[in-house]
């Protein structure tokens, strides 16, 4: 949820800057949205698949 809010905030800030006439800064801040949303997607995938190191058992079972 943090990454989604950060991405949407970057877009909103970019729109505000564009309306105030700061075009180059608005374009820079607007480009932050995609990496933030991608990081959020990666974080969600890692958490749902259980590969974030918080799993109690190893997925590899020893052959005894």
PDB file of N, CA and C in Angstrom:
ATOM      1  N   UNK A   1       0.816  -1.187   0.000  1.00  0.00           N
ATOM      2  CA  UNK A   1       0.000   0.000   0.000  1.00  0.00           C
ATOM      3  C   UNK A   1       0.865   1.258   0.000  1.00  0.00           C
ATOM      4  N   UNK A   2       2.030   1.161   0.610  1.00  0.00           N
ATOM      5  CA  UNK A   2       2.926   2.316   0.676  1.00  0.00           C
ATOM      6  C   UNK A   2       3.407   2.697  -0.721  1.00  0.00           C
ATOM      7  N   UNK A   3       3.776   1.694  -1.515  1.00  0.00           N
ATOM      8  CA  UNK A   3       4.283   1.980  -2.858  1.00  0.00           C
ATOM      9  C   UNK A   3       3.191   2.554  -3.755  1.00  0.00           C
ATOM     10  N   UNK A   4       1.969   2.052  -3.602  1.00  0.00           N
ATOM     11  CA  UNK A   4       0.855   2.581  -4.386  1.00  0.00           C
ATOM     12  C   UNK A   4       0.611   4.044  -4.038  1.00  0.00           C
ATOM     13  N   UNK A   5       0.593   4.357  -2.752  1.00  0.00           N
ATOM     14  CA  UNK A   5       0.399   5.750  -2.329  1.00  0.00           C
ATOM     15  C   UNK A   5       1.545   6.637  -2.807  1.00  0.00           C
ATOM     16  N   UNK A   6       2.759   6.126  -2.743  1.00  0.00           N
ATOM     17  CA  UNK A   6       3.910   6.911  -3.195  1.00  0.00           C
ATOM     18  C   UNK A   6       3.832   7.168  -4.704  1.00  0.00           C
ATOM     19  N   UNK A   7       3.441   6.157  -5.464  1.00  0.00           N
ATOM     20  CA  UNK A   7       3.320   6.331  -6.913  1.00  0.00           C
ATOM     21  C   UNK A   7       2.234   7.325  -7.284  1.00  0.00           C
ATOM     22  N   UNK A   8       1.086   7.211  -6.621  1.00  0.00           N
ATOM     23  CA  UNK A   8      -0.004   8.144  -6.903  1.00  0.00           C
ATOM     24  C   UNK A   8       0.348   9.561  -6.432  1.00  0.00           C
ATOM     25  N   UNK A   9       1.079   9.664  -5.342  1.00  0.00           N
ATOM     26  CA  UNK A   9       1.519  10.980  -4.865  1.00  0.00           C
ATOM     27  C   UNK A   9       2.491  11.629  -5.844  1.00  0.00           C
ATOM     28  N   UNK A  10       3.361  10.820  -6.429  1.00  0.00           N
ATOM     29  CA  UNK A  10       4.292  11.349  -7.428  1.00  0.00           C
ATOM     30  C   UNK A  10       3.535  11.872  -8.645  1.00  0.00           C
ATOM     31  N   UNK A  11       2.502  11.146  -9.055  1.00  0.00           N
ATOM     32  CA  UNK A  11       1.691  11.614 -10.184  1.00  0.00           C
ATOM     33  C   UNK A  11       0.954  12.906  -9.835  1.00  0.00           C
ATOM     34  N   UNK A  12       0.387  12.969  -8.634  1.00  0.00           N
ATOM     35  CA  UNK A  12      -0.329  14.178  -8.222  1.00  0.00           C
ATOM     36  C   UNK A  12       0.622  15.376  -8.122  1.00  0.00           C
ATOM     37  N   UNK A  13       1.798  15.151  -7.565  1.00  0.00           N
ATOM     38  CA  UNK A  13       2.782  16.230  -7.462  1.00  0.00           C
ATOM     39  C   UNK A  13       3.215  16.704  -8.849  1.00  0.00           C
ATOM     40  N   UNK A  14       3.342  15.752  -9.760  1.00  0.00           N
ATOM     41  CA  UNK A  14       3.727  16.107 -11.125  1.00  0.00           C
ATOM     42  C   UNK A  14       2.665  16.972 -11.796  1.00  0.00           C
ATOM     43  N   UNK A  15       1.409  16.613 -11.590  1.00  0.00           N
ATOM     44  CA  UNK A  15       0.314  17.408 -12.167  1.00  0.00           C
ATOM     45  C   UNK A  15       0.315  18.821 -11.580  1.00  0.00           C
ATOM     46  N   UNK A  16       0.506  18.924 -10.278  1.00  0.00           N
ATOM     47  CA  UNK A  16       0.550  20.247  -9.638  1.00  0.00           C
ATOM     48  C   UNK A  16       1.693  21.096 -10.182  1.00  0.00           C
ATOM     49  N   UNK A  17       2.857  20.474 -10.337  1.00  0.00           N
ATOM     50  CA  UNK A  17       4.006  21.216 -10.865  1.00  0.00           C
ATOM     51  C   UNK A  17       3.783  21.633 -12.313  1.00  0.00           C
ATOM     52  N   UNK A  18       3.126  20.760 -13.094  1.00  0.00           N
ATOM     53  CA  UNK A  18       2.843  21.096 -14.484  1.00  0.00           C
ATOM     54  C   UNK A  18       1.891  22.296 -14.562  1.00  0.00           C
ATOM     55  N   UNK A  19       0.899  22.311 -13.671  1.00  0.00           N
ATOM     56  CA  UNK A  19      -0.051  23.429 -13.654  1.00  0.00           C
ATOM     57  C   UNK A  19       0.619  24.737 -13.233  1.00  0.00           C
ATOM     58  N   UNK A  20       1.649  24.650 -12.432  1.00  0.00           N
ATOM     59  CA  UNK A  20       2.362  25.851 -11.983  1.00  0.00           C
ATOM     60  C   UNK A  20       3.441  26.283 -12.973  1.00  0.00           C
ATOM     61  N   UNK A  21       3.618  25.542 -14.050  1.00  0.00           N
ATOM     62  CA  UNK A  21       4.561  25.947 -15.079  1.00  0.00           C
ATOM     63  C   UNK A  21       5.967  25.403 -14.926  1.00  0.00           C
ATOM     64  N   UNK A  22       6.172  24.490 -14.004  1.00  0.00           N
ATOM     65  CA  UNK A  22       7.505  23.903 -13.806  1.00  0.00           C
ATOM     66  C   UNK A  22       7.575  22.582 -14.575  1.00  0.00           C
ATOM     67  N   UNK A  23       7.619  22.696 -15.895  1.00  0.00           N
ATOM     68  CA  UNK A  23       7.490  21.528 -16.763  1.00  0.00           C
ATOM     69  C   UNK A  23       8.617  20.526 -16.589  1.00  0.00           C
ATOM     70  N   UNK A  24       9.865  20.952 -16.536  1.00  0.00           N
ATOM     71  CA  UNK A  24      10.973  20.002 -16.463  1.00  0.00           C
ATOM     72  C   UNK A  24      10.964  19.250 -15.126  1.00  0.00           C
ATOM     73  N   UNK A  25      10.644  19.940 -14.045  1.00  0.00           N
ATOM     74  CA  UNK A  25      10.560  19.273 -12.744  1.00  0.00           C
ATOM     75  C   UNK A  25       9.371  18.325 -12.707  1.00  0.00           C
ATOM     76  N   UNK A  26       8.264  18.714 -13.320  1.00  0.00           N
ATOM     77  CA  UNK A  26       7.073  17.865 -13.362  1.00  0.00           C
ATOM     78  C   UNK A  26       7.352  16.573 -14.122  1.00  0.00           C
ATOM     79  N   UNK A  27       8.095  16.671 -15.205  1.00  0.00           N
ATOM     80  CA  UNK A  27       8.429  15.467 -15.967  1.00  0.00           C
ATOM     81  C   UNK A  27       9.335  14.538 -15.159  1.00  0.00           C
ATOM     82  N   UNK A  28      10.263  15.116 -14.422  1.00  0.00           N
ATOM     83  CA  UNK A  28      11.152  14.311 -13.588  1.00  0.00           C
ATOM     84  C   UNK A  28      10.366  13.577 -12.497  1.00  0.00           C
ATOM     85  N   UNK A  29       9.532  14.299 -11.779  1.00  0.00           N
ATOM     86  CA  UNK A  29       8.762  13.697 -10.696  1.00  0.00           C
ATOM     87  C   UNK A  29       7.744  12.692 -11.246  1.00  0.00           C
ATOM     88  N   UNK A  30       7.189  12.969 -12.404  1.00  0.00           N
ATOM     89  CA  UNK A  30       6.236  12.048 -13.025  1.00  0.00           C
ATOM     90  C   UNK A  30       6.864  10.720 -13.392  1.00  0.00           C
ATOM     91  N   UNK A  31       8.149  10.724 -13.660  1.00  0.00           N
ATOM     92  CA  UNK A  31       8.837   9.479 -13.997  1.00  0.00           C
ATOM     93  C   UNK A  31       9.100   8.603 -12.779  1.00  0.00           C
ATOM     94  N   UNK A  32       8.937   9.131 -11.583  1.00  0.00           N
ATOM     95  CA  UNK A  32       9.124   8.332 -10.371  1.00  0.00           C
ATOM     96  C   UNK A  32       7.993   7.337 -10.169  1.00  0.00           C
ATOM     97  N   UNK A  33       6.825   7.611 -10.735  1.00  0.00           N
ATOM     98  CA  UNK A  33       5.639   6.778 -10.485  1.00  0.00           C
ATOM     99  C   UNK A  33       5.855   5.340 -10.947  1.00  0.00           C
ATOM    100  N   UNK A  34       6.377   5.145 -12.138  1.00  0.00           N
ATOM    101  CA  UNK A  34       6.545   3.782 -12.674  1.00  0.00           C
ATOM    102  C   UNK A  34       7.491   2.933 -11.820  1.00  0.00           C
ATOM    103  N   UNK A  35       8.685   3.407 -11.454  1.00  0.00           N
ATOM    104  CA  UNK A  35       9.538   2.575 -10.602  1.00  0.00           C
ATOM    105  C   UNK A  35       8.927   2.281  -9.230  1.00  0.00           C
ATOM    106  N   UNK A  36       8.209   3.246  -8.663  1.00  0.00           N
ATOM    107  CA  UNK A  36       7.580   3.012  -7.365  1.00  0.00           C
ATOM    108  C   UNK A  36       6.510   1.931  -7.461  1.00  0.00           C
ATOM    109  N   UNK A  37       5.705   1.975  -8.518  1.00  0.00           N
ATOM    110  CA  UNK A  37       4.666   0.972  -8.698  1.00  0.00           C
ATOM    111  C   UNK A  37       5.259  -0.401  -9.003  1.00  0.00           C
ATOM    112  N   UNK A  38       6.348  -0.436  -9.744  1.00  0.00           N
ATOM    113  CA  UNK A  38       7.013  -1.705 -10.027  1.00  0.00           C
ATOM    114  C   UNK A  38       7.622  -2.291  -8.757  1.00  0.00           C
ATOM    115  N   UNK A  39       8.211  -1.445  -7.912  1.00  0.00           N
ATOM    116  CA  UNK A  39       8.743  -1.936  -6.637  1.00  0.00           C
ATOM    117  C   UNK A  39       7.624  -2.490  -5.757  1.00  0.00           C
ATOM    118  N   UNK A  40       6.469  -1.848  -5.781  1.00  0.00           N
ATOM    119  CA  UNK A  40       5.327  -2.350  -5.025  1.00  0.00           C
ATOM    120  C   UNK A  40       4.845  -3.690  -5.547  1.00  0.00           C
ATOM    121  N   UNK A  41       4.833  -3.850  -6.859  1.00  0.00           N
ATOM    122  CA  UNK A  41       4.442  -5.123  -7.455  1.00  0.00           C
ATOM    123  C   UNK A  41       5.430  -6.223  -7.096  1.00  0.00           C
ATOM    124  N   UNK A  42       6.704  -5.929  -7.154  1.00  0.00           N
ATOM    125  CA  UNK A  42       7.724  -6.898  -6.778  1.00  0.00           C
ATOM    126  C   UNK A  42       7.583  -7.291  -5.307  1.00  0.00           C
ATOM    127  N   UNK A  43       7.378  -6.299  -4.463  1.00  0.00           N
ATOM    128  CA  UNK A  43       7.219  -6.552  -3.036  1.00  0.00           C
ATOM    129  C   UNK A  43       6.009  -7.451  -2.776  1.00  0.00           C
ATOM    130  N   UNK A  44       4.916  -7.195  -3.467  1.00  0.00           N
ATOM    131  CA  UNK A  44       3.705  -8.003  -3.304  1.00  0.00           C
ATOM    132  C   UNK A  44       3.946  -9.437  -3.766  1.00  0.00           C
ATOM    133  N   UNK A  45       4.613  -9.614  -4.894  1.00  0.00           N
ATOM    134  CA  UNK A  45       4.896 -10.955  -5.403  1.00  0.00           C
ATOM    135  C   UNK A  45       5.796 -11.732  -4.453  1.00  0.00           C
ATOM    136  N   UNK A  46       6.799 -11.077  -3.917  1.00  0.00           N
ATOM    137  CA  UNK A  46       7.716 -11.746  -2.997  1.00  0.00           C
ATOM    138  C   UNK A  46       6.977 -12.174  -1.731  1.00  0.00           C
ATOM    139  N   UNK A  47       6.111 -11.325  -1.232  1.00  0.00           N
ATOM    140  CA  UNK A  47       5.380 -11.656  -0.008  1.00  0.00           C
ATOM    141  C   UNK A  47       4.365 -12.774  -0.237  1.00  0.00           C
ATOM    142  N   UNK A  48       3.672 -12.777  -1.366  1.00  0.00           N
ATOM    143  CA  UNK A  48       2.664 -13.805  -1.603  1.00  0.00           C
ATOM    144  C   UNK A  48       3.288 -15.145  -1.947  1.00  0.00           C
ATOM    145  N   UNK A  49       4.449 -15.150  -2.562  1.00  0.00           N
ATOM    146  CA  UNK A  49       5.110 -16.410  -2.902  1.00  0.00           C
ATOM    147  C   UNK A  49       5.908 -16.961  -1.728  1.00  0.00           C
ATOM    148  N   UNK A  50       6.159 -16.173  -0.715  1.00  0.00           N
ATOM    149  CA  UNK A  50       6.857 -16.638   0.474  1.00  0.00           C
ATOM    150  C   UNK A  50       8.351 -16.738   0.325  1.00  0.00           C
ATOM    151  N   UNK A  51       8.948 -15.955  -0.548  1.00  0.00           N
ATOM    152  CA  UNK A  51      10.394 -15.992  -0.761  1.00  0.00           C
ATOM    153  C   UNK A  51      11.103 -14.822  -0.089  1.00  0.00           C
ATOM    154  N   UNK A  52      10.464 -14.217   0.889  1.00  0.00           N
ATOM    155  CA  UNK A  52      11.057 -13.058   1.536  1.00  0.00           C
ATOM    156  C   UNK A  52      11.880 -13.400   2.766  1.00  0.00           C
ATOM    157  N   UNK A  53      12.077 -14.679   3.039  1.00  0.00           N
ATOM    158  CA  UNK A  53      12.894 -15.101   4.160  1.00  0.00           C
ATOM    159  C   UNK A  53      12.123 -15.254   5.447  1.00  0.00           C
ATOM    160  N   UNK A  54      10.825 -14.966   5.432  1.00  0.00           N
ATOM    161  CA  UNK A  54      10.039 -15.092   6.653  1.00  0.00           C
ATOM    162  C   UNK A  54       9.419 -16.477   6.800  1.00  0.00           C
ATOM    163  N   UNK A  55       9.592 -17.328   5.806  1.00  0.00           N
ATOM    164  CA  UNK A  55       9.047 -18.687   5.883  1.00  0.00           C
ATOM    165  C   UNK A  55       9.831 -19.494   6.912  1.00  0.00           C
ATOM    166  N   UNK A  56       9.142 -20.330   7.657  1.00  0.00           N
ATOM    167  CA  UNK A  56       9.806 -21.096   8.716  1.00  0.00           C
ATOM    168  C   UNK A  56      10.473 -22.346   8.179  1.00  0.00           C
ATOM    169  N   UNK A  57       9.949 -22.903   7.111  1.00  0.00           N
ATOM    170  CA  UNK A  57      10.533 -24.110   6.536  1.00  0.00           C
ATOM    171  C   UNK A  57      11.201 -23.799   5.214  1.00  0.00           C
ATOM    172  N   UNK A  58      12.252 -24.543   4.938  1.00  0.00           N
ATOM    173  CA  UNK A  58      12.930 -24.397   3.659  1.00  0.00           C
ATOM    174  C   UNK A  58      12.148 -25.157   2.593  1.00  0.00           C
ATOM    175  N   UNK A  59      12.007 -24.601   1.395  1.00  0.00           N
ATOM    176  CA  UNK A  59      11.274 -25.321   0.351  1.00  0.00           C
ATOM    177  C   UNK A  59      12.049 -26.555  -0.146  1.00  0.00           C
ATOM    178  N   UNK A  60      13.336 -26.633   0.150  1.00  0.00           N
ATOM    179  CA  UNK A  60      14.147 -27.769  -0.282  1.00  0.00           C
ATOM    180  C   UNK A  60      14.227 -28.756   0.877  1.00  0.00           C
ATOM    181  N   UNK A  61      13.739 -29.947   0.654  1.00  0.00           N
ATOM    182  CA  UNK A  61      13.743 -30.978   1.680  1.00  0.00           C
ATOM    183  C   UNK A  61      14.997 -31.844   1.533  1.00  0.00           C
ATOM    184  N   UNK A  62      15.691 -32.158   2.629  1.00  0.00           N
ATOM    185  CA  UNK A  62      16.868 -33.016   2.538  1.00  0.00           C
ATOM    186  C   UNK A  62      16.466 -34.459   2.255  1.00  0.00           C
ATOM    187  N   UNK A  63      17.307 -35.164   1.488  1.00  0.00           N
ATOM    188  CA  UNK A  63      17.064 -36.565   1.164  1.00  0.00           C
ATOM    189  C   UNK A  63      17.790 -37.453   2.180  1.00  0.00           C
ATOM    190  N   UNK A  64      17.081 -37.946   3.159  1.00  0.00           N
ATOM    191  CA  UNK A  64      17.678 -38.826   4.177  1.00  0.00           C
ATOM    192  C   UNK A  64      17.225 -40.231   3.974  1.00  0.00           C
TER     193      UNK A  64
END
